[in-house]
mmCIF file of C-alpha atoms and ligand atoms in Angstrom:
data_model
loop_
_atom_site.group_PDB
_atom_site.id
_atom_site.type_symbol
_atom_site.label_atom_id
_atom_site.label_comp_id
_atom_site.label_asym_id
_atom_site.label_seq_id
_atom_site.Cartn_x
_atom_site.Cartn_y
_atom_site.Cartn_z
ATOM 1 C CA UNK A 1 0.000 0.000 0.000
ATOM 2 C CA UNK A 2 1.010 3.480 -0.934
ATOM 3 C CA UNK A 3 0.224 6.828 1.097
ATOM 4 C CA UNK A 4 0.880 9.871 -0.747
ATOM 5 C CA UNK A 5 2.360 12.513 0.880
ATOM 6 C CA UNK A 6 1.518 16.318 -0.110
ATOM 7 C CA UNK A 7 4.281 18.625 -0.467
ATOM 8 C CA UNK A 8 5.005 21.959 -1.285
ATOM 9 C CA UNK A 9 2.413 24.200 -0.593
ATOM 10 C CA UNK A 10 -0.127 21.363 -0.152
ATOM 11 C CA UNK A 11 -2.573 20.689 2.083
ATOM 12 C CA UNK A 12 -2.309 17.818 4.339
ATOM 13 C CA UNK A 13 1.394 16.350 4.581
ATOM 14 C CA UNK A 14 1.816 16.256 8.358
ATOM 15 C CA UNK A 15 -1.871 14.183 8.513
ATOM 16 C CA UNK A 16 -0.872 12.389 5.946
ATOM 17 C CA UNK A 17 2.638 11.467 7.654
ATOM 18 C CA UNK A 18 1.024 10.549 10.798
ATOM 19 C CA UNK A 19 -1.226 8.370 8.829
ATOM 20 C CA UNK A 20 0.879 6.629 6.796
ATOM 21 C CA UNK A 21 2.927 5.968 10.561
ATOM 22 C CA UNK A 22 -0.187 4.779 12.393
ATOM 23 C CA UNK A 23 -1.024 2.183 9.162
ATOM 24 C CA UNK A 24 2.674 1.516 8.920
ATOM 25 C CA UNK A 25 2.630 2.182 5.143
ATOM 26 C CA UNK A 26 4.746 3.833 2.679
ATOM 27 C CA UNK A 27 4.824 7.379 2.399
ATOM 28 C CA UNK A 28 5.327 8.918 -1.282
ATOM 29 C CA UNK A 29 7.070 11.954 -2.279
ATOM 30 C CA UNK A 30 6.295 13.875 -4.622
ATOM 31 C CA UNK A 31 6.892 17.330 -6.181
ATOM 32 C CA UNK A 32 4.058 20.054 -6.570
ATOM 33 C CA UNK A 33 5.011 23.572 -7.825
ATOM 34 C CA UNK A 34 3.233 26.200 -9.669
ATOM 35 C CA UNK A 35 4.750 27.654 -13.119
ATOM 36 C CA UNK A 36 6.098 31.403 -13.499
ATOM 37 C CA UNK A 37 2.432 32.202 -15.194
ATOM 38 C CA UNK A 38 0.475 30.405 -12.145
ATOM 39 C CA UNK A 39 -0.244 27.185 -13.700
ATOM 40 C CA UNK A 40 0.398 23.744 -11.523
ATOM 41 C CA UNK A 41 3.052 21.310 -12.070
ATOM 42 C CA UNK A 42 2.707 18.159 -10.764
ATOM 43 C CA UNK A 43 5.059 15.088 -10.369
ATOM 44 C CA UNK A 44 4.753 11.601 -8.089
ATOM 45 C CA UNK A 45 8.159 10.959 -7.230
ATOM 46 C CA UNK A 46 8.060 7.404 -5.777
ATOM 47 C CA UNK A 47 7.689 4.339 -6.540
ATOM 48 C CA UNK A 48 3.781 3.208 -7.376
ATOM 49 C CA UNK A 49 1.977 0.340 -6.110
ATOM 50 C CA UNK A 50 -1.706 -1.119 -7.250
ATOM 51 C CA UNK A 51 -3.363 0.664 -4.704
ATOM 52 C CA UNK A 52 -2.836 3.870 -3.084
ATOM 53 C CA UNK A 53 -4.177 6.417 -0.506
ATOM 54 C CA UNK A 54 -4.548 10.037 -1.382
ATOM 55 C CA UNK A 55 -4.754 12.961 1.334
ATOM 56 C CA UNK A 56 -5.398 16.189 0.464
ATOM 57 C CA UNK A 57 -8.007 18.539 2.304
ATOM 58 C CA UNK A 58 -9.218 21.099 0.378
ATOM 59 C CA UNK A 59 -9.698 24.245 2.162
ATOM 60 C CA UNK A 60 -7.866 27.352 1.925
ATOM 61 C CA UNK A 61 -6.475 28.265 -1.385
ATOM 62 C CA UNK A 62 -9.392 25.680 -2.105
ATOM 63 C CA UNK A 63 -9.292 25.783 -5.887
ATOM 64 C CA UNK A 64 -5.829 24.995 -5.820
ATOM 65 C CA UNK A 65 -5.684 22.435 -3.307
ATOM 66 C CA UNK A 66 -8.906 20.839 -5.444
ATOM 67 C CA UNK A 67 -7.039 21.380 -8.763
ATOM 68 C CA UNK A 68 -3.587 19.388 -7.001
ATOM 69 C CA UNK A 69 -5.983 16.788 -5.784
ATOM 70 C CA UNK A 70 -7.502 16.481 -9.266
ATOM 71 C CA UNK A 71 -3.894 15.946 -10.578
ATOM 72 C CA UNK A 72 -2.540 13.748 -8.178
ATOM 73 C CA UNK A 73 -6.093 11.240 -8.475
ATOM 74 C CA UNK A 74 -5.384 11.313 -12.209
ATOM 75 C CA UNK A 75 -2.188 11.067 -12.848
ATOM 76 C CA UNK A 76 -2.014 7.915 -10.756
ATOM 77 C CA UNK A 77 -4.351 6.174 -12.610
ATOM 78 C CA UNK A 78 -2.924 7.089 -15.911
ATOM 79 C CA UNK A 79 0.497 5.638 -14.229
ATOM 80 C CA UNK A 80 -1.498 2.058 -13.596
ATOM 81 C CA UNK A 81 -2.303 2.176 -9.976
ATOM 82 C CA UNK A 82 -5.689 0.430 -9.929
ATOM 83 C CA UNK A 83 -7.339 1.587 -6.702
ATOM 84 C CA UNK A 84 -7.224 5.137 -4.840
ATOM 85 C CA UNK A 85 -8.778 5.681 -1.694
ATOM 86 C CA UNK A 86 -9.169 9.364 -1.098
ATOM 87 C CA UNK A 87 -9.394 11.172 1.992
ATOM 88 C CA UNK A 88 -10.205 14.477 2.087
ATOM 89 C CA UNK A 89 -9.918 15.531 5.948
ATOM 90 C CA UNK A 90 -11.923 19.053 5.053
ATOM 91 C CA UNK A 91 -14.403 18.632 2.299
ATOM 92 C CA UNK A 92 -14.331 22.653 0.546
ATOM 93 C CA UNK A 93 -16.984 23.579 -0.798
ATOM 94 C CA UNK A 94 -19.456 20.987 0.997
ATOM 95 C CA UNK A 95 -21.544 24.059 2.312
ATOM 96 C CA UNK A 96 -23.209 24.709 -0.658
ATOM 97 C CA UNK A 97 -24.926 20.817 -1.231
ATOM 98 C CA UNK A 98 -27.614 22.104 -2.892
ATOM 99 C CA UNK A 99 -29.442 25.726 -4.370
ATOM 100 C CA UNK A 100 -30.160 27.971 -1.559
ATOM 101 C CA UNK A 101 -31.455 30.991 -4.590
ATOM 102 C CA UNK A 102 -32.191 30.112 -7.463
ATOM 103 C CA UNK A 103 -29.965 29.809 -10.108
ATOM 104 C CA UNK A 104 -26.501 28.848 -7.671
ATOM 105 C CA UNK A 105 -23.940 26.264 -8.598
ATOM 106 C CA UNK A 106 -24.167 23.381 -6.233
ATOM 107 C CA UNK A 107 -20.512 23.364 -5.767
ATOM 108 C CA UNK A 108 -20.803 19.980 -3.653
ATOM 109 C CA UNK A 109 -22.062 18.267 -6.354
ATOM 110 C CA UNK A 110 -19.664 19.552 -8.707
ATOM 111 C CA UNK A 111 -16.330 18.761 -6.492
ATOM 112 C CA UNK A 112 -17.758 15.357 -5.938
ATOM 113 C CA UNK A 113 -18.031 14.854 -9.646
ATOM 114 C CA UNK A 114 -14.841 16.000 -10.223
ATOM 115 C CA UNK A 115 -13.217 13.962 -7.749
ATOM 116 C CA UNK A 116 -14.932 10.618 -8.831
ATOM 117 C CA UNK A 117 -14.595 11.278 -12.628
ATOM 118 C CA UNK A 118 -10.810 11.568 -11.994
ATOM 119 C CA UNK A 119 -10.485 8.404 -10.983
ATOM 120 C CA UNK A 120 -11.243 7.863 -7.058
ATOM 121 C CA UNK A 121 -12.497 4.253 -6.012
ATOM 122 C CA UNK A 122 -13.193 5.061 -2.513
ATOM 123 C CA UNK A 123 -14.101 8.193 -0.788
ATOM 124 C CA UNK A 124 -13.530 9.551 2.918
ATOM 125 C CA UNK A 125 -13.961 12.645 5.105
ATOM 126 C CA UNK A 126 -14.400 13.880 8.695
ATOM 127 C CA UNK A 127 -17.535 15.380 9.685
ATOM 128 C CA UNK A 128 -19.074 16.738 6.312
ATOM 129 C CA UNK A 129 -20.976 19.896 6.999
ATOM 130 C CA UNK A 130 -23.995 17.639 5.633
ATOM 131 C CA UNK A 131 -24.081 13.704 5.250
ATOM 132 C CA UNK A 132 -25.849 14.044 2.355
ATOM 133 C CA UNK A 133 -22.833 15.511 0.322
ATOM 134 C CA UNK A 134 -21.940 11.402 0.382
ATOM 135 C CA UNK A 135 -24.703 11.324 -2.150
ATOM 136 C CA UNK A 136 -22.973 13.294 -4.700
ATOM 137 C CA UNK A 137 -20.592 9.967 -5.080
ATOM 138 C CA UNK A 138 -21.783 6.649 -6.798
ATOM 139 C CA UNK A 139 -18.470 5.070 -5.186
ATOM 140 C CA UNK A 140 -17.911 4.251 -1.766
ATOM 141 C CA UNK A 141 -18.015 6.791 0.579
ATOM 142 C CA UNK A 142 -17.525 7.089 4.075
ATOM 143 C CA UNK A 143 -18.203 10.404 6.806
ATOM 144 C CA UNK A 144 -16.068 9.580 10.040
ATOM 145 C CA UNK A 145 -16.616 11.395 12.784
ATOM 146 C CA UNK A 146 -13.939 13.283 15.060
ATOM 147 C CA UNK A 147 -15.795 13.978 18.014
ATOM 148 C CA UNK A 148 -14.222 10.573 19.379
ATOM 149 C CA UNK A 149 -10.728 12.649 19.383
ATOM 150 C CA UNK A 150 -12.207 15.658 20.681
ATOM 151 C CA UNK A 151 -14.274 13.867 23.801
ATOM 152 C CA UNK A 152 -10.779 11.991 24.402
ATOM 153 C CA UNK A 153 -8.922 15.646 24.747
ATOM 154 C CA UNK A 154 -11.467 17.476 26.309
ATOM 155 C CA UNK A 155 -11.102 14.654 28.734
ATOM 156 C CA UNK A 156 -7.405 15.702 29.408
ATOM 157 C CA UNK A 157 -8.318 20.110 29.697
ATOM 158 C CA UNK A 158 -11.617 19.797 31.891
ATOM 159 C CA UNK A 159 -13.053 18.774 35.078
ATOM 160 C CA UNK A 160 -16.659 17.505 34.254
ATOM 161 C CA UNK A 161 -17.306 20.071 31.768
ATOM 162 C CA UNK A 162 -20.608 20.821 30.220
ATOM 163 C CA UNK A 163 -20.832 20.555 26.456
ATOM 164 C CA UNK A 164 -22.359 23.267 24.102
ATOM 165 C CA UNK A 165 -24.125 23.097 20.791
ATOM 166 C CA UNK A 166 -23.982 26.574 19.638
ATOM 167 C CA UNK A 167 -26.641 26.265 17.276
ATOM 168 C CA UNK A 168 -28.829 22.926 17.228
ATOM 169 C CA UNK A 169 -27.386 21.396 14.133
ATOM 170 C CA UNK A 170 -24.231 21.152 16.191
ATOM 171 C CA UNK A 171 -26.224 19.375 19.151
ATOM 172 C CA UNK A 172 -25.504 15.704 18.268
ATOM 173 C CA UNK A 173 -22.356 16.528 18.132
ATOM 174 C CA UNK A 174 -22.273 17.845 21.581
ATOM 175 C CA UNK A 175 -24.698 14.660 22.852
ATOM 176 C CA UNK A 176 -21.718 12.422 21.295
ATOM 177 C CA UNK A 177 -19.480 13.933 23.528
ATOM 178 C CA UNK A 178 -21.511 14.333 26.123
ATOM 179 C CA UNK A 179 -21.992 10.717 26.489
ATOM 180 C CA UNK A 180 -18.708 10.056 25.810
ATOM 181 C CA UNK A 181 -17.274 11.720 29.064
ATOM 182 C CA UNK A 182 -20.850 11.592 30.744
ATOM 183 C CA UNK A 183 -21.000 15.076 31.257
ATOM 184 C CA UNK A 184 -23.985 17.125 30.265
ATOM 185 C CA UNK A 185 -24.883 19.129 27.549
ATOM 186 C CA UNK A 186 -27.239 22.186 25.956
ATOM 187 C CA UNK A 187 -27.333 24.084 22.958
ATOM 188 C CA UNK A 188 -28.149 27.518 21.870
ATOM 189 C CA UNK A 189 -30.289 29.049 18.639
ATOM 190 C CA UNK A 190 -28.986 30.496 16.460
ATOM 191 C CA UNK A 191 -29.910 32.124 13.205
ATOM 192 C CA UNK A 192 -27.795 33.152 10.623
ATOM 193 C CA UNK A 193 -28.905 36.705 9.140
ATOM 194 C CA UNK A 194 -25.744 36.861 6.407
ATOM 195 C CA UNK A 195 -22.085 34.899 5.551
ATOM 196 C CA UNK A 196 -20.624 37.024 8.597
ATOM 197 C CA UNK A 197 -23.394 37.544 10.808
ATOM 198 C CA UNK A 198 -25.016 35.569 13.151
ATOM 199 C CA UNK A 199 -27.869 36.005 16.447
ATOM 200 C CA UNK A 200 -27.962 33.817 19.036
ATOM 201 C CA UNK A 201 -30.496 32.983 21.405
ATOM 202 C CA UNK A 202 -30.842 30.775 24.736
ATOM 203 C CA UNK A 203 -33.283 27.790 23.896
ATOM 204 C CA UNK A 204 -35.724 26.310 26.372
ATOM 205 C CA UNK A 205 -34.975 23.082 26.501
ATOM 206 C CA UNK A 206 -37.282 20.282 27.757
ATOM 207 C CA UNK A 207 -35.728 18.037 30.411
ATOM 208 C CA UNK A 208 -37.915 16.982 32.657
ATOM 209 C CA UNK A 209 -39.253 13.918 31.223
ATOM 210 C CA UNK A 210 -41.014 11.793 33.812
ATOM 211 C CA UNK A 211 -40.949 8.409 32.967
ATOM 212 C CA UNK A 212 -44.528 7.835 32.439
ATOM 213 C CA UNK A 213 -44.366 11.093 29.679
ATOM 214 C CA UNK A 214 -45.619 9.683 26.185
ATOM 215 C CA UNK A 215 -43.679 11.885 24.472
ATOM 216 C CA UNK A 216 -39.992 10.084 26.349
ATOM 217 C CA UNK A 217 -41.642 6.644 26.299
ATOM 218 C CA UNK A 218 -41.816 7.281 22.108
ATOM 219 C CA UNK A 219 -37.942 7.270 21.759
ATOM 220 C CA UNK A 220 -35.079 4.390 22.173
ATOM 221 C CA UNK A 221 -32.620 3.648 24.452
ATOM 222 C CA UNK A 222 -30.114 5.742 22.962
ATOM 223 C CA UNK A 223 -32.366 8.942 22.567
ATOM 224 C CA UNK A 224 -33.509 8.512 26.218
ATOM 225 C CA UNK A 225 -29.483 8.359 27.204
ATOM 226 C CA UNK A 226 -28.862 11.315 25.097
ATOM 227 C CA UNK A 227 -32.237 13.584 26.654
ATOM 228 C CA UNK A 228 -31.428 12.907 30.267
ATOM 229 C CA UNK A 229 -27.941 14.110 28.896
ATOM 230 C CA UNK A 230 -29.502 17.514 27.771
ATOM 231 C CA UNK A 231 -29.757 20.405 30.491
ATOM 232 C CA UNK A 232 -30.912 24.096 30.744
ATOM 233 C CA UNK A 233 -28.428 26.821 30.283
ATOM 234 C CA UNK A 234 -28.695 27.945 33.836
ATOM 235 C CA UNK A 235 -27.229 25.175 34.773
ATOM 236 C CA UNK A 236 -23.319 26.039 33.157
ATOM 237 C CA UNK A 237 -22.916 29.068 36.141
ATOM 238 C CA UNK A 238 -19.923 28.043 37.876
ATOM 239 C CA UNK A 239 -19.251 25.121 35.228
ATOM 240 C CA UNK A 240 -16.160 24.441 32.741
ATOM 241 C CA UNK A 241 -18.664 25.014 29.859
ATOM 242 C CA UNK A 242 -16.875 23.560 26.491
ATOM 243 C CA UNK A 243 -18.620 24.724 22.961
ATOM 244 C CA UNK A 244 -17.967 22.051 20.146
ATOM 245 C CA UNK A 245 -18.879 22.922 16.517
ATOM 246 C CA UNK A 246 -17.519 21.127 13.311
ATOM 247 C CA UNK A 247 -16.371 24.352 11.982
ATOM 248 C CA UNK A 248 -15.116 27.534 13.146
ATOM 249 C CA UNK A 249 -15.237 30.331 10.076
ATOM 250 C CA UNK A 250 -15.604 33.613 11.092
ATOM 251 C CA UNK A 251 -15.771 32.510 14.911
ATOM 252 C CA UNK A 252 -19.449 35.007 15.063
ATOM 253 C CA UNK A 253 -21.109 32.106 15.988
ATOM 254 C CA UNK A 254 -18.724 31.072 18.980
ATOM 255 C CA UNK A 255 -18.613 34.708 19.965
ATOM 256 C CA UNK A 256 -21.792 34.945 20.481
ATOM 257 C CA UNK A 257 -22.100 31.681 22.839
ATOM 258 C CA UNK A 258 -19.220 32.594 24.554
ATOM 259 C CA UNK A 259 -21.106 36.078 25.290
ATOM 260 C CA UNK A 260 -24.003 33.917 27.065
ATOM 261 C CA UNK A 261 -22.464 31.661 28.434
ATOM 262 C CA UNK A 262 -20.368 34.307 30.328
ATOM 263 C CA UNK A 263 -23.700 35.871 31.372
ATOM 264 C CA UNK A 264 -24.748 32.499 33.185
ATOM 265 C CA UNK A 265 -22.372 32.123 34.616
ATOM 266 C CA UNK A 266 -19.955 29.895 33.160
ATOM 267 C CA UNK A 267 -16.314 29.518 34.982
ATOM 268 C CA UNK A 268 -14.392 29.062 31.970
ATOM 269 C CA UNK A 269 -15.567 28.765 28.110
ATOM 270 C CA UNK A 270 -13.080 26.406 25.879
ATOM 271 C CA UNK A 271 -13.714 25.785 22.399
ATOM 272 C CA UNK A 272 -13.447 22.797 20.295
ATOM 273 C CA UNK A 273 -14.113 22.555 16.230
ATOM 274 C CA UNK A 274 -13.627 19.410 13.496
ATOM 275 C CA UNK A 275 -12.649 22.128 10.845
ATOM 276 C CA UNK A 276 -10.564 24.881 11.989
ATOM 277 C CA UNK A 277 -10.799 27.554 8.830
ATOM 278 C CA UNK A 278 -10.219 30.106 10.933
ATOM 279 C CA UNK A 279 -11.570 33.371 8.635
ATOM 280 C CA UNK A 280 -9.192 36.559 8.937
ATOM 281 C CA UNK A 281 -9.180 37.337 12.680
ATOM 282 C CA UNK A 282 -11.571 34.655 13.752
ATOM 283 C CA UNK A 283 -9.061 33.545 16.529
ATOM 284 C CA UNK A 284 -8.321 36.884 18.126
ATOM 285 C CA UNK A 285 -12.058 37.488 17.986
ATOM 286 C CA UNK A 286 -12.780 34.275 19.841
ATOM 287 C CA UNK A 287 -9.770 34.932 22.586
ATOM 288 C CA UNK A 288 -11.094 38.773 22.739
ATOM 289 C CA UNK A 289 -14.552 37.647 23.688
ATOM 290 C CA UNK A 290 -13.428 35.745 26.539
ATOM 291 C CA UNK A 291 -12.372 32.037 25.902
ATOM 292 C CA UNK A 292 -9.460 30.151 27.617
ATOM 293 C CA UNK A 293 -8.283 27.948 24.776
ATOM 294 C CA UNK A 294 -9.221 26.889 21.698
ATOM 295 C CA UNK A 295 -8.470 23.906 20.193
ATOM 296 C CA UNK A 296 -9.252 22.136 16.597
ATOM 297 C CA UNK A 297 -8.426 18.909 14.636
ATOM 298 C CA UNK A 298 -5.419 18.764 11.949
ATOM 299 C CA UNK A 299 -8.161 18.160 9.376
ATOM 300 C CA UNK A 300 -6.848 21.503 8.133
ATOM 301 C CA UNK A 301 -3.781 23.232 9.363
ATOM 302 C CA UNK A 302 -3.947 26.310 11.716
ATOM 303 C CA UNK A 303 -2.882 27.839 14.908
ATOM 304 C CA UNK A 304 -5.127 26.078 16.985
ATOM 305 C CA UNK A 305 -4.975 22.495 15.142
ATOM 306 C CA UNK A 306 -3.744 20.533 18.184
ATOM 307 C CA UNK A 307 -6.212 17.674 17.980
ATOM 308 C CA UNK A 308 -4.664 15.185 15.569
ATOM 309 C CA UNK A 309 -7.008 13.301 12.997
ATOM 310 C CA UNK A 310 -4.393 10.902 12.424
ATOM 311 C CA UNK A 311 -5.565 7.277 14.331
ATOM 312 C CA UNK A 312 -9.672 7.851 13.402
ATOM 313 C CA UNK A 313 -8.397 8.097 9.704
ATOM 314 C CA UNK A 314 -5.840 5.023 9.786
ATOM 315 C CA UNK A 315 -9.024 3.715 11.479
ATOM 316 C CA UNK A 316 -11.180 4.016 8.547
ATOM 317 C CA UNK A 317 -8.786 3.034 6.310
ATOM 318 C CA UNK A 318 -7.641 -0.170 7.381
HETATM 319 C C1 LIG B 1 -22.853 26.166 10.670
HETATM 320 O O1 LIG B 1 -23.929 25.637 10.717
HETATM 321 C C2 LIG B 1 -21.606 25.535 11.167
HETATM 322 O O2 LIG B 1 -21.834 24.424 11.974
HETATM 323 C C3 LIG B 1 -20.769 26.532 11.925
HETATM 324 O O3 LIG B 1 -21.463 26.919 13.083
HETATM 325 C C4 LIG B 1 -20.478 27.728 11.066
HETATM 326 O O4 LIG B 1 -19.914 27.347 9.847
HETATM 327 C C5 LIG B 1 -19.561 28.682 11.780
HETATM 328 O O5 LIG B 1 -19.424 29.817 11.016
HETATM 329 P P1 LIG B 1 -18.874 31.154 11.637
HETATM 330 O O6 LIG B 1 -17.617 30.830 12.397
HETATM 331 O O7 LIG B 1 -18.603 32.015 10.448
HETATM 332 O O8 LIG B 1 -19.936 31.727 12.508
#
């Protein structure tokens, strides 16, 4: 087996190192520049196998990270290798899965296209903004989850935390975590007015289900776990109050939880994202409005990427 290392400007090569160490596999050089007049040059260095892995997020310069992943996919088919999983830690452009106004590219679609017609067998990525992205591909795909990484370091920072959903699409991500370290967890609503601005509100949340309630008896095991998990925000005051998203862009919507939490009471506010993209000043925003630390995978490199990717990938790959 064959890992592919990105060089040179690329993407993911310290993920894809790691990787390659935690399957014991073979990691492959190769040499990625761009041309006096901007174009991309593109060269596998090492020796090919039948199969090979291919890691390359694609966030920021995405069309050029896309356009090297394009290559690489392509250029190792037409060199004979037969199979190519690819794993692309940060899916760009999987915001836009499908026509919001009319008339708008869905630029999901279009990268999965792209990425399938140039000759992947096998698909993978980490927390997809949306699952259904996966059915842009008509190969294999598979949307792994980091929130197993995150529970395990949030385990190693607090001291029976509580876990926050800043918005409600993030709360089963907080619930995942929340029963991971069996700690509890609420979330906030939000609603997005624009690209860089966001208001967020406290939600009521229902948990006090008596037993007898048809509304609790309705659900399984696992929701019942996950409810009596769930708690009201008055309850972070003097709590280690964590907020866990699966990406941090312009950090307005963690500002504004950090903001309420503060004013209930919380004793500290950490933050924890899948995806850190980490727009312009997003990080000095987040530390100005009051957090202690914030922390993100190595699905895309940054500042605050100390949560490493690396063993859930190998996972899915082996
Ligand atoms: C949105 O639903 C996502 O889960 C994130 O909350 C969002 O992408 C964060 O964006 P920003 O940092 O710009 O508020």
């Amino acid at each position: 087996m064959v890992i592919l290392l990105i060089i040179g400007g690329s993407a993911s090569q310290k993920l894809a190192a790691n990787v390659a160490q935690e399957l014991g596999d073979w990691l492959c050089p190769i040499e990625t520049k761009k041309f006096p007049d901007g174009e991309r040059y593109l060269r596998v260095k090492g020796k090919i196998d039948k199969e090979a892995i291919v890691i390359q997020s694609t966030g920021f310069p995405q069309d050029e990270n896309l356009i090297e992943l394009l290559f690489l996919i392509q250029n190792l088919k037409d060199l004979g290798v037969e199979k190519i999983k690819v794993v692309v830690p940060y899916f760009g452009y999987g915001r836009q899965e499908k026509r919001f106004k009319e008339g708008e590219a869905i630029s999901a679609q279009i990268v999965a296209n792209l990425i399938e017609n140039a000759g992947a067998n096998e698909i993978v990525s980490l927390n997809l903004h949306e699952d259904s992205v996966r059915e842009f591909f008509n190969i294999k795909s598979k949307n792994i989850s980091a929130m197993g990484a995150i529970g395990e370091y949030i385990s190693q920072i607090a001291n029976d935390p509580i876990i926050i959903a800043p918005d409600k699409g993030a709360l089963h991500f907080a619930e995942e975590i929340a029963n991971i370290l069996d700690c509890s967890c609420t979330y906030l609503n939000k609603v997005r007015l624009g690209p860089d601005k966001v208001e967020t509100r406290i939600a009521d949340i229902r948990c006090d289900f008596p037993a007898d309630d048809p509304e609790f008896a309705k659900l399984t095991e696992t929701e019942k776990n996950k409810k009596e998990k769930q708690v009201n925000i008055e309850l972070v005051k003097g709590k280690e109050a964590i907020i866990v998203d699966d990406i941090i862009a312009t950090g307005g919507t963690i500002v504004n939880a950090i903001k309420i939490l503060k004013e209930h009471g919380a004793k500290s506010v950490s933050v924890c994202c899948v995806h850190p993209v980490l727009v312009n000043d997003a990080v000095l925003k987040i530390y100005a409005a009051g957090a202690k630390l914030i922390a993100g995978t190595d699905t895309l490199k940054s500042e605050v990427s100390s949560i490493s990717v690396a063993k859930v990938i190998a996972d899915a790959l082996r």
